[in-house]
Amino acid sequence: MKPDLYEPALNPVYAATLAHYEVVADPARVRDPNRKGTVENAIQHTQATALKGRRFETLQEQNAFLEHWESKWAASRIHGAERRQVQAMFEEERAHLQALPASTMQYFTEVQRTVCDDSCIRVDHSSYAARPARIGSKVLVRLFERRIEIRELGTQALLRTHARVDRPGTVVLPMAERVFNPSRETRLILAQARAIGAQADRLCQMLFAIEGRVGQRKLWGIVNLAKRYPHHFIDAACAAAMEQGVTSYGHVKALTEQLVVKALADLQTASTPTPEPASPQADLFIQHHELIRSADEYADLFAQAVSTTTSAPLSQESTQP
């Protein structure tokens, strides 16, 4: 909350809580305690007295203990500042209290989103219809646990409510609100599909005719396969997907990868040389036999021959006068 005596800017969740319980937050003047009401610090008081040093197995067990503590001790004690019993002061205020709402306050977070050219906003990788918000405008989105609210950014007027989906990629958009006239983004995608091949162009044209602009994310996935795989594999995968009747991006991607793996396997098989048949004379050259001496014996024989050859000239020279 931004402090301001006359026009305080409230936190959105705090403002929604006040509106839910139909109460008003009255800001107090700074350094003027006489104008500030006496407020019991209930949470810290309960934590420091009733709950301090205790552990509970379940929430029901804790609530039962706190109910007993409230009725037997907290309500009957004497308030330190007022010097009066807490229960007696509550009985005086009871007549002025209103009944609580049937439902509790639901916590939410707020984000801003831009309405895409398919008239949807994106939340957690899913699409939600945003009409009557205009395409290209910014809206305020409140994210609850089980629903989302789309509001105007300036006035925060409620425009649309949707049940929150769990599966990413879900499209929450009635067929009557889908946009089928091609945009500049649509023409760009279809041009890239034509560059891949005739079958990719045909598949993308068919998907756009069925789903409209909201299906452009699927088309982007198909044409972006060209960044990793050759065009003719993608084109062949699109043809196979249409023949099988499964035209999702994931299926086209899987078929493309299968074609690439098969092509690489065929190329590796073609490049591997065929081993030559063994020669009939190969069995004539053997390394081990009982008539063949070991290599150590041949080494000793060679060493003796070398020593005899080198010592003979020296003995002849010594006999000369």
mmCIF file with all atom_site columns, C-alpha atoms in Angstrom, residues 4-184:
data_model
loop_
_atom_site.group_PDB
_atom_site.id
_atom_site.type_symbol
_atom_site.label_atom_id
_atom_site.label_alt_id
_atom_site.label_comp_id
_atom_site.label_asym_id
_atom_site.label_entity_id
_atom_site.label_seq_id
_atom_site.pdbx_PDB_ins_code
_atom_site.Cartn_x
_atom_site.Cartn_y
_atom_site.Cartn_z
_atom_site.occupancy
_atom_site.B_iso_or_equiv
_atom_site.pdbx_formal_charge
_atom_site.auth_seq_id
_atom_site.auth_comp_id
_atom_site.auth_asym_id
_atom_site.auth_atom_id
_atom_site.pdbx_PDB_model_num
ATOM 1   C CA . ASP A 1 4   ? -1.321  8.686   1.310   1.00 0.00 ? 4   ASP A CA 1
ATOM 2   C CA . LEU A 1 5   ? -3.824  10.230  3.746   1.00 0.00 ? 5   LEU A CA 1
ATOM 3   C CA . TYR A 1 6   ? -6.353  11.255  1.094   1.00 0.00 ? 6   TYR A CA 1
ATOM 4   C CA . GLU A 1 7   ? -5.907  8.786   -1.791  1.00 0.00 ? 7   GLU A CA 1
ATOM 5   C CA . PRO A 1 8   ? -3.963  5.740   -0.596  1.00 0.00 ? 8   PRO A CA 1
ATOM 6   C CA . ALA A 1 9   ? -2.979  3.271   -3.328  1.00 0.00 ? 9   ALA A CA 1
ATOM 7   C CA . LEU A 1 10  ? -3.968  -0.124  -1.944  1.00 0.00 ? 10  LEU A CA 1
ATOM 8   C CA . ASN A 1 11  ? -2.353  -3.422  -2.747  1.00 0.00 ? 11  ASN A CA 1
ATOM 9   C CA . PRO A 1 12  ? -4.716  -5.245  -5.199  1.00 0.00 ? 12  PRO A CA 1
ATOM 10  C CA . VAL A 1 13  ? -5.118  -8.305  -2.981  1.00 0.00 ? 13  VAL A CA 1
ATOM 11  C CA . TYR A 1 14  ? -5.699  -6.129  0.108   1.00 0.00 ? 14  TYR A CA 1
ATOM 12  C CA . ALA A 1 15  ? -8.249  -4.006  -1.783  1.00 0.00 ? 15  ALA A CA 1
ATOM 13  C CA . ALA A 1 16  ? -10.050 -7.149  -2.973  1.00 0.00 ? 16  ALA A CA 1
ATOM 14  C CA . THR A 1 17  ? -10.128 -8.455  0.610   1.00 0.00 ? 17  THR A CA 1
ATOM 15  C CA . LEU A 1 18  ? -11.753 -5.217  1.827   1.00 0.00 ? 18  LEU A CA 1
ATOM 16  C CA . ALA A 1 19  ? -14.321 -5.393  -0.959  1.00 0.00 ? 19  ALA A CA 1
ATOM 17  C CA . HIS A 1 20  ? -15.067 -9.063  -0.255  1.00 0.00 ? 20  HIS A CA 1
ATOM 18  C CA . TYR A 1 21  ? -15.797 -8.455  3.423   1.00 0.00 ? 21  TYR A CA 1
ATOM 19  C CA . GLU A 1 22  ? -17.441 -5.036  2.732   1.00 0.00 ? 22  GLU A CA 1
ATOM 20  C CA . VAL A 1 23  ? -15.177 -3.073  5.043   1.00 0.00 ? 23  VAL A CA 1
ATOM 21  C CA . VAL A 1 24  ? -13.164 0.131   4.659   1.00 0.00 ? 24  VAL A CA 1
ATOM 22  C CA . ALA A 1 25  ? -9.487  0.690   5.440   1.00 0.00 ? 25  ALA A CA 1
ATOM 23  C CA . ASP A 1 26  ? -9.172  4.006   7.307   1.00 0.00 ? 26  ASP A CA 1
ATOM 24  C CA . PRO A 1 27  ? -5.536  5.235   7.196   1.00 0.00 ? 27  PRO A CA 1
ATOM 25  C CA . ALA A 1 28  ? -4.232  6.899   10.354  1.00 0.00 ? 28  ALA A CA 1
ATOM 26  C CA . ARG A 1 29  ? -2.138  10.032  10.486  1.00 0.00 ? 29  ARG A CA 1
ATOM 27  C CA . VAL A 1 30  ? 1.605   9.630   10.958  1.00 0.00 ? 30  VAL A CA 1
ATOM 28  C CA . ARG A 1 31  ? 2.867   10.351  14.512  1.00 0.00 ? 31  ARG A CA 1
ATOM 29  C CA . ASP A 1 32  ? -0.693  10.920  15.780  1.00 0.00 ? 32  ASP A CA 1
ATOM 30  C CA . PRO A 1 33  ? -1.489  7.944   18.068  1.00 0.00 ? 33  PRO A CA 1
ATOM 31  C CA . ASN A 1 34  ? -4.558  9.608   19.618  1.00 0.00 ? 34  ASN A CA 1
ATOM 32  C CA . ARG A 1 35  ? -6.428  9.223   16.291  1.00 0.00 ? 35  ARG A CA 1
ATOM 33  C CA . LYS A 1 36  ? -5.442  5.603   15.849  1.00 0.00 ? 36  LYS A CA 1
ATOM 34  C CA . GLY A 1 37  ? -7.736  2.887   17.127  1.00 0.00 ? 37  GLY A CA 1
ATOM 35  C CA . THR A 1 38  ? -6.600  0.213   19.555  1.00 0.00 ? 38  THR A CA 1
ATOM 36  C CA . VAL A 1 39  ? -5.840  -2.928  17.582  1.00 0.00 ? 39  VAL A CA 1
ATOM 37  C CA . GLU A 1 40  ? -5.131  -6.305  19.146  1.00 0.00 ? 40  GLU A CA 1
ATOM 38  C CA . ASN A 1 41  ? -2.049  -8.002  17.701  1.00 0.00 ? 41  ASN A CA 1
ATOM 39  C CA . ALA A 1 42  ? -3.966  -11.269 17.554  1.00 0.00 ? 42  ALA A CA 1
ATOM 40  C CA . ILE A 1 43  ? -1.625  -13.405 15.439  1.00 0.00 ? 43  ILE A CA 1
ATOM 41  C CA . GLN A 1 44  ? 1.584   -12.671 17.332  1.00 0.00 ? 44  GLN A CA 1
ATOM 42  C CA . HIS A 1 45  ? -0.255  -12.883 20.672  1.00 0.00 ? 45  HIS A CA 1
ATOM 43  C CA . THR A 1 46  ? -1.618  -16.333 19.769  1.00 0.00 ? 46  THR A CA 1
ATOM 44  C CA . GLN A 1 47  ? 1.754   -17.567 18.515  1.00 0.00 ? 47  GLN A CA 1
ATOM 45  C CA . ALA A 1 48  ? 3.603   -16.317 21.599  1.00 0.00 ? 48  ALA A CA 1
ATOM 46  C CA . THR A 1 49  ? 1.138   -17.756 24.116  1.00 0.00 ? 49  THR A CA 1
ATOM 47  C CA . ALA A 1 50  ? -1.114  -20.560 22.888  1.00 0.00 ? 50  ALA A CA 1
ATOM 48  C CA . LEU A 1 51  ? 1.077   -22.096 20.187  1.00 0.00 ? 51  LEU A CA 1
ATOM 49  C CA . LYS A 1 52  ? 4.574   -21.483 21.544  1.00 0.00 ? 52  LYS A CA 1
ATOM 50  C CA . GLY A 1 53  ? 6.503   -24.745 21.946  1.00 0.00 ? 53  GLY A CA 1
ATOM 51  C CA . ARG A 1 54  ? 3.589   -26.932 20.794  1.00 0.00 ? 54  ARG A CA 1
ATOM 52  C CA . ARG A 1 55  ? 3.287   -29.239 17.802  1.00 0.00 ? 55  ARG A CA 1
ATOM 53  C CA . PHE A 1 56  ? 0.123   -30.746 16.314  1.00 0.00 ? 56  PHE A CA 1
ATOM 54  C CA . GLU A 1 57  ? -0.261  -33.721 14.007  1.00 0.00 ? 57  GLU A CA 1
ATOM 55  C CA . THR A 1 58  ? -3.239  -32.288 12.072  1.00 0.00 ? 58  THR A CA 1
ATOM 56  C CA . LEU A 1 59  ? -4.868  -28.928 11.458  1.00 0.00 ? 59  LEU A CA 1
ATOM 57  C CA . GLN A 1 60  ? -8.085  -30.180 13.097  1.00 0.00 ? 60  GLN A CA 1
ATOM 58  C CA . GLU A 1 61  ? -6.161  -30.983 16.267  1.00 0.00 ? 61  GLU A CA 1
ATOM 59  C CA . GLN A 1 62  ? -4.669  -27.474 16.338  1.00 0.00 ? 62  GLN A CA 1
ATOM 60  C CA . ASN A 1 63  ? -8.042  -25.803 15.765  1.00 0.00 ? 63  ASN A CA 1
ATOM 61  C CA . ALA A 1 64  ? -9.627  -27.816 18.555  1.00 0.00 ? 64  ALA A CA 1
ATOM 62  C CA . PHE A 1 65  ? -6.856  -26.748 20.938  1.00 0.00 ? 65  PHE A CA 1
ATOM 63  C CA . LEU A 1 66  ? -7.192  -23.067 19.930  1.00 0.00 ? 66  LEU A CA 1
ATOM 64  C CA . GLU A 1 67  ? -10.967 -23.146 20.417  1.00 0.00 ? 67  GLU A CA 1
ATOM 65  C CA . HIS A 1 68  ? -10.496 -24.481 23.931  1.00 0.00 ? 68  HIS A CA 1
ATOM 66  C CA . TRP A 1 69  ? -7.751  -21.916 24.635  1.00 0.00 ? 69  TRP A CA 1
ATOM 67  C CA . GLU A 1 70  ? -9.935  -19.064 23.336  1.00 0.00 ? 70  GLU A CA 1
ATOM 68  C CA . SER A 1 71  ? -12.989 -19.940 25.427  1.00 0.00 ? 71  SER A CA 1
ATOM 69  C CA . LYS A 1 72  ? -11.191 -20.931 28.653  1.00 0.00 ? 72  LYS A CA 1
ATOM 70  C CA . TRP A 1 73  ? -8.360  -18.381 28.780  1.00 0.00 ? 73  TRP A CA 1
ATOM 71  C CA . ALA A 1 74  ? -8.148  -15.712 26.045  1.00 0.00 ? 74  ALA A CA 1
ATOM 72  C CA . ALA A 1 75  ? -11.772 -14.504 26.212  1.00 0.00 ? 75  ALA A CA 1
ATOM 73  C CA . SER A 1 76  ? -11.854 -14.327 30.013  1.00 0.00 ? 76  SER A CA 1
ATOM 74  C CA . ARG A 1 77  ? -8.562  -12.489 30.527  1.00 0.00 ? 77  ARG A CA 1
ATOM 75  C CA . ILE A 1 78  ? -8.294  -8.778  31.343  1.00 0.00 ? 78  ILE A CA 1
ATOM 76  C CA . HIS A 1 79  ? -7.086  -6.624  28.433  1.00 0.00 ? 79  HIS A CA 1
ATOM 77  C CA . GLY A 1 80  ? -3.834  -4.877  29.328  1.00 0.00 ? 80  GLY A CA 1
ATOM 78  C CA . ALA A 1 81  ? -4.618  -1.454  27.868  1.00 0.00 ? 81  ALA A CA 1
ATOM 79  C CA . GLU A 1 82  ? -8.390  -1.276  28.438  1.00 0.00 ? 82  GLU A CA 1
ATOM 80  C CA . ARG A 1 83  ? -8.348  -2.974  31.868  1.00 0.00 ? 83  ARG A CA 1
ATOM 81  C CA . ARG A 1 84  ? -11.527 -4.830  30.925  1.00 0.00 ? 84  ARG A CA 1
ATOM 82  C CA . GLN A 1 85  ? -12.424 -8.412  30.159  1.00 0.00 ? 85  GLN A CA 1
ATOM 83  C CA . VAL A 1 86  ? -12.026 -9.269  26.471  1.00 0.00 ? 86  VAL A CA 1
ATOM 84  C CA . GLN A 1 87  ? -15.306 -11.227 26.316  1.00 0.00 ? 87  GLN A CA 1
ATOM 85  C CA . ALA A 1 88  ? -17.232 -8.296  27.819  1.00 0.00 ? 88  ALA A CA 1
ATOM 86  C CA . MET A 1 89  ? -15.876 -5.886  25.189  1.00 0.00 ? 89  MET A CA 1
ATOM 87  C CA . PHE A 1 90  ? -16.727 -8.347  22.413  1.00 0.00 ? 90  PHE A CA 1
ATOM 88  C CA . GLU A 1 91  ? -20.330 -8.632  23.654  1.00 0.00 ? 91  GLU A CA 1
ATOM 89  C CA . GLU A 1 92  ? -20.700 -4.849  23.326  1.00 0.00 ? 92  GLU A CA 1
ATOM 90  C CA . GLU A 1 93  ? -19.505 -4.981  19.706  1.00 0.00 ? 93  GLU A CA 1
ATOM 91  C CA . ARG A 1 94  ? -21.471 -8.105  18.717  1.00 0.00 ? 94  ARG A CA 1
ATOM 92  C CA . ALA A 1 95  ? -24.673 -6.178  17.971  1.00 0.00 ? 95  ALA A CA 1
ATOM 93  C CA . HIS A 1 96  ? -22.854 -4.052  15.381  1.00 0.00 ? 96  HIS A CA 1
ATOM 94  C CA . LEU A 1 97  ? -21.152 -6.926  13.574  1.00 0.00 ? 97  LEU A CA 1
ATOM 95  C CA . GLN A 1 98  ? -22.495 -8.319  10.301  1.00 0.00 ? 98  GLN A CA 1
ATOM 96  C CA . ALA A 1 99  ? -22.473 -11.928 9.136   1.00 0.00 ? 99  ALA A CA 1
ATOM 97  C CA . LEU A 1 100 ? -19.401 -13.068 7.220   1.00 0.00 ? 100 LEU A CA 1
ATOM 98  C CA . PRO A 1 101 ? -19.736 -13.887 3.505   1.00 0.00 ? 101 PRO A CA 1
ATOM 99  C CA . ALA A 1 102 ? -20.663 -17.462 2.640   1.00 0.00 ? 102 ALA A CA 1
ATOM 100 C CA . SER A 1 103 ? -17.342 -17.952 0.798   1.00 0.00 ? 103 SER A CA 1
ATOM 101 C CA . THR A 1 104 ? -13.878 -17.060 1.991   1.00 0.00 ? 104 THR A CA 1
ATOM 102 C CA . MET A 1 105 ? -11.573 -14.597 0.272   1.00 0.00 ? 105 MET A CA 1
ATOM 103 C CA . GLN A 1 106 ? -9.612  -16.265 -2.551  1.00 0.00 ? 106 GLN A CA 1
ATOM 104 C CA . TYR A 1 107 ? -5.977  -15.238 -3.025  1.00 0.00 ? 107 TYR A CA 1
ATOM 105 C CA . PHE A 1 108 ? -4.782  -14.233 -6.499  1.00 0.00 ? 108 PHE A CA 1
ATOM 106 C CA . THR A 1 109 ? -1.841  -12.751 -8.375  1.00 0.00 ? 109 THR A CA 1
ATOM 107 C CA . GLU A 1 110 ? -2.012  -10.136 -11.112 1.00 0.00 ? 110 GLU A CA 1
ATOM 108 C CA . VAL A 1 111 ? -0.202  -10.016 -14.447 1.00 0.00 ? 111 VAL A CA 1
ATOM 109 C CA . GLN A 1 112 ? -0.544  -7.934  -17.591 1.00 0.00 ? 112 GLN A CA 1
ATOM 110 C CA . ARG A 1 113 ? -1.058  -9.544  -20.980 1.00 0.00 ? 113 ARG A CA 1
ATOM 111 C CA . THR A 1 114 ? -1.384  -8.298  -24.559 1.00 0.00 ? 114 THR A CA 1
ATOM 112 C CA . VAL A 1 115 ? -4.303  -9.593  -26.630 1.00 0.00 ? 115 VAL A CA 1
ATOM 113 C CA . CYS A 1 116 ? -2.815  -11.536 -29.564 1.00 0.00 ? 116 CYS A CA 1
ATOM 114 C CA . ASP A 1 117 ? -4.090  -11.354 -33.145 1.00 0.00 ? 117 ASP A CA 1
ATOM 115 C CA . ASP A 1 118 ? -6.220  -14.456 -32.512 1.00 0.00 ? 118 ASP A CA 1
ATOM 116 C CA . SER A 1 119 ? -8.191  -12.470 -29.835 1.00 0.00 ? 119 SER A CA 1
ATOM 117 C CA . CYS A 1 120 ? -6.666  -14.552 -27.005 1.00 0.00 ? 120 CYS A CA 1
ATOM 118 C CA . ILE A 1 121 ? -4.230  -14.012 -24.165 1.00 0.00 ? 121 ILE A CA 1
ATOM 119 C CA . ARG A 1 122 ? -1.547  -16.507 -23.135 1.00 0.00 ? 122 ARG A CA 1
ATOM 120 C CA . VAL A 1 123 ? -1.342  -17.803 -19.563 1.00 0.00 ? 123 VAL A CA 1
ATOM 121 C CA . ASP A 1 124 ? 0.936   -20.738 -18.692 1.00 0.00 ? 124 ASP A CA 1
ATOM 122 C CA . HIS A 1 125 ? 1.253   -21.716 -22.381 1.00 0.00 ? 125 HIS A CA 1
ATOM 123 C CA . SER A 1 126 ? -2.543  -21.892 -22.822 1.00 0.00 ? 126 SER A CA 1
ATOM 124 C CA . SER A 1 127 ? -4.875  -19.543 -24.749 1.00 0.00 ? 127 SER A CA 1
ATOM 125 C CA . TYR A 1 128 ? -7.955  -17.846 -23.278 1.00 0.00 ? 128 TYR A CA 1
ATOM 126 C CA . ALA A 1 129 ? -10.549 -15.777 -25.149 1.00 0.00 ? 129 ALA A CA 1
ATOM 127 C CA . ALA A 1 130 ? -10.236 -12.081 -24.265 1.00 0.00 ? 130 ALA A CA 1
ATOM 128 C CA . ARG A 1 131 ? -13.121 -10.428 -26.121 1.00 0.00 ? 131 ARG A CA 1
ATOM 129 C CA . PRO A 1 132 ? -14.448 -7.736  -25.834 1.00 0.00 ? 132 PRO A CA 1
ATOM 130 C CA . ALA A 1 133 ? -10.840 -6.572  -25.351 1.00 0.00 ? 133 ALA A CA 1
ATOM 131 C CA . ARG A 1 134 ? -9.376  -5.338  -28.629 1.00 0.00 ? 134 ARG A CA 1
ATOM 132 C CA . ILE A 1 135 ? -6.531  -7.117  -30.421 1.00 0.00 ? 135 ILE A CA 1
ATOM 133 C CA . GLY A 1 136 ? -3.230  -5.503  -29.456 1.00 0.00 ? 136 GLY A CA 1
ATOM 134 C CA . SER A 1 137 ? -4.544  -3.945  -26.235 1.00 0.00 ? 137 SER A CA 1
ATOM 135 C CA . LYS A 1 138 ? -3.184  -4.687  -22.764 1.00 0.00 ? 138 LYS A CA 1
ATOM 136 C CA . VAL A 1 139 ? -5.424  -6.256  -20.128 1.00 0.00 ? 139 VAL A CA 1
ATOM 137 C CA . LEU A 1 140 ? -5.105  -7.085  -16.433 1.00 0.00 ? 140 LEU A CA 1
ATOM 138 C CA . VAL A 1 141 ? -5.321  -10.801 -15.620 1.00 0.00 ? 141 VAL A CA 1
ATOM 139 C CA . ARG A 1 142 ? -6.067  -12.075 -12.127 1.00 0.00 ? 142 ARG A CA 1
ATOM 140 C CA . LEU A 1 143 ? -4.854  -15.634 -11.600 1.00 0.00 ? 143 LEU A CA 1
ATOM 141 C CA . PHE A 1 144 ? -6.778  -17.624 -9.001  1.00 0.00 ? 144 PHE A CA 1
ATOM 142 C CA . GLU A 1 145 ? -6.200  -21.268 -8.156  1.00 0.00 ? 145 GLU A CA 1
ATOM 143 C CA . ARG A 1 146 ? -9.114  -22.522 -10.284 1.00 0.00 ? 146 ARG A CA 1
ATOM 144 C CA . ARG A 1 147 ? -10.053 -19.605 -12.525 1.00 0.00 ? 147 ARG A CA 1
ATOM 145 C CA . ILE A 1 148 ? -8.743  -16.489 -14.257 1.00 0.00 ? 148 ILE A CA 1
ATOM 146 C CA . GLU A 1 149 ? -10.349 -13.071 -14.598 1.00 0.00 ? 149 GLU A CA 1
ATOM 147 C CA . ILE A 1 150 ? -9.620  -10.724 -17.505 1.00 0.00 ? 150 ILE A CA 1
ATOM 148 C CA . ARG A 1 151 ? -10.131 -7.065  -16.604 1.00 0.00 ? 151 ARG A CA 1
ATOM 149 C CA . GLU A 1 152 ? -9.594  -3.678  -18.199 1.00 0.00 ? 152 GLU A CA 1
ATOM 150 C CA . LEU A 1 153 ? -6.176  -2.287  -17.349 1.00 0.00 ? 153 LEU A CA 1
ATOM 151 C CA . GLY A 1 154 ? -7.381  1.192   -16.342 1.00 0.00 ? 154 GLY A CA 1
ATOM 152 C CA . THR A 1 155 ? -10.770 0.717   -14.702 1.00 0.00 ? 155 THR A CA 1
ATOM 153 C CA . GLN A 1 156 ? -10.255 -2.950  -13.699 1.00 0.00 ? 156 GLN A CA 1
ATOM 154 C CA . ALA A 1 157 ? -13.772 -3.689  -14.968 1.00 0.00 ? 157 ALA A CA 1
ATOM 155 C CA . LEU A 1 158 ? -14.382 -7.421  -15.378 1.00 0.00 ? 158 LEU A CA 1
ATOM 156 C CA . LEU A 1 159 ? -14.399 -8.500  -19.035 1.00 0.00 ? 159 LEU A CA 1
ATOM 157 C CA . ARG A 1 160 ? -14.194 -12.278 -18.996 1.00 0.00 ? 160 ARG A CA 1
ATOM 158 C CA . THR A 1 161 ? -13.917 -15.216 -16.604 1.00 0.00 ? 161 THR A CA 1
ATOM 159 C CA . HIS A 1 162 ? -12.531 -18.656 -17.490 1.00 0.00 ? 162 HIS A CA 1
ATOM 160 C CA . ALA A 1 163 ? -11.964 -21.881 -15.627 1.00 0.00 ? 163 ALA A CA 1
ATOM 161 C CA . ARG A 1 164 ? -8.224  -22.401 -15.350 1.00 0.00 ? 164 ARG A CA 1
ATOM 162 C CA . VAL A 1 165 ? -6.908  -25.366 -17.355 1.00 0.00 ? 165 VAL A CA 1
ATOM 163 C CA . ASP A 1 166 ? -4.122  -27.677 -16.217 1.00 0.00 ? 166 ASP A CA 1
ATOM 164 C CA . ARG A 1 167 ? -2.830  -28.950 -19.569 1.00 0.00 ? 167 ARG A CA 1
ATOM 165 C CA . PRO A 1 168 ? -0.421  -26.576 -21.390 1.00 0.00 ? 168 PRO A CA 1
ATOM 166 C CA . GLY A 1 169 ? -1.411  -25.823 -24.968 1.00 0.00 ? 169 GLY A CA 1
ATOM 167 C CA . THR A 1 170 ? -5.171  -25.871 -24.293 1.00 0.00 ? 170 THR A CA 1
ATOM 168 C CA . VAL A 1 171 ? -7.264  -23.344 -26.246 1.00 0.00 ? 171 VAL A CA 1
ATOM 169 C CA . VAL A 1 172 ? -10.294 -21.889 -24.435 1.00 0.00 ? 172 VAL A CA 1
ATOM 170 C CA . LEU A 1 173 ? -11.974 -20.127 -27.343 1.00 0.00 ? 173 LEU A CA 1
ATOM 171 C CA . PRO A 1 174 ? -15.489 -20.763 -28.728 1.00 0.00 ? 174 PRO A CA 1
ATOM 172 C CA . MET A 1 175 ? -15.674 -21.493 -32.449 1.00 0.00 ? 175 MET A CA 1
ATOM 173 C CA . ALA A 1 176 ? -17.963 -18.472 -32.930 1.00 0.00 ? 176 ALA A CA 1
ATOM 174 C CA . GLU A 1 177 ? -15.150 -16.159 -31.730 1.00 0.00 ? 177 GLU A CA 1
ATOM 175 C CA . ARG A 1 178 ? -12.336 -17.607 -33.833 1.00 0.00 ? 178 ARG A CA 1
ATOM 176 C CA . VAL A 1 179 ? -10.721 -15.339 -36.413 1.00 0.00 ? 179 VAL A CA 1
ATOM 177 C CA . PHE A 1 180 ? -10.254 -16.934 -39.850 1.00 0.00 ? 180 PHE A CA 1
ATOM 178 C CA . ASN A 1 181 ? -9.152  -14.018 -42.017 1.00 0.00 ? 181 ASN A CA 1
ATOM 179 C CA . PRO A 1 182 ? -5.362  -14.236 -42.538 1.00 0.00 ? 182 PRO A CA 1
ATOM 180 C CA . SER A 1 183 ? -3.148  -11.650 -40.866 1.00 0.00 ? 183 SER A CA 1
ATOM 181 C CA . ARG A 1 184 ? 0.382   -10.588 -41.782 1.00 0.00 ? 184 ARG A CA 1
#
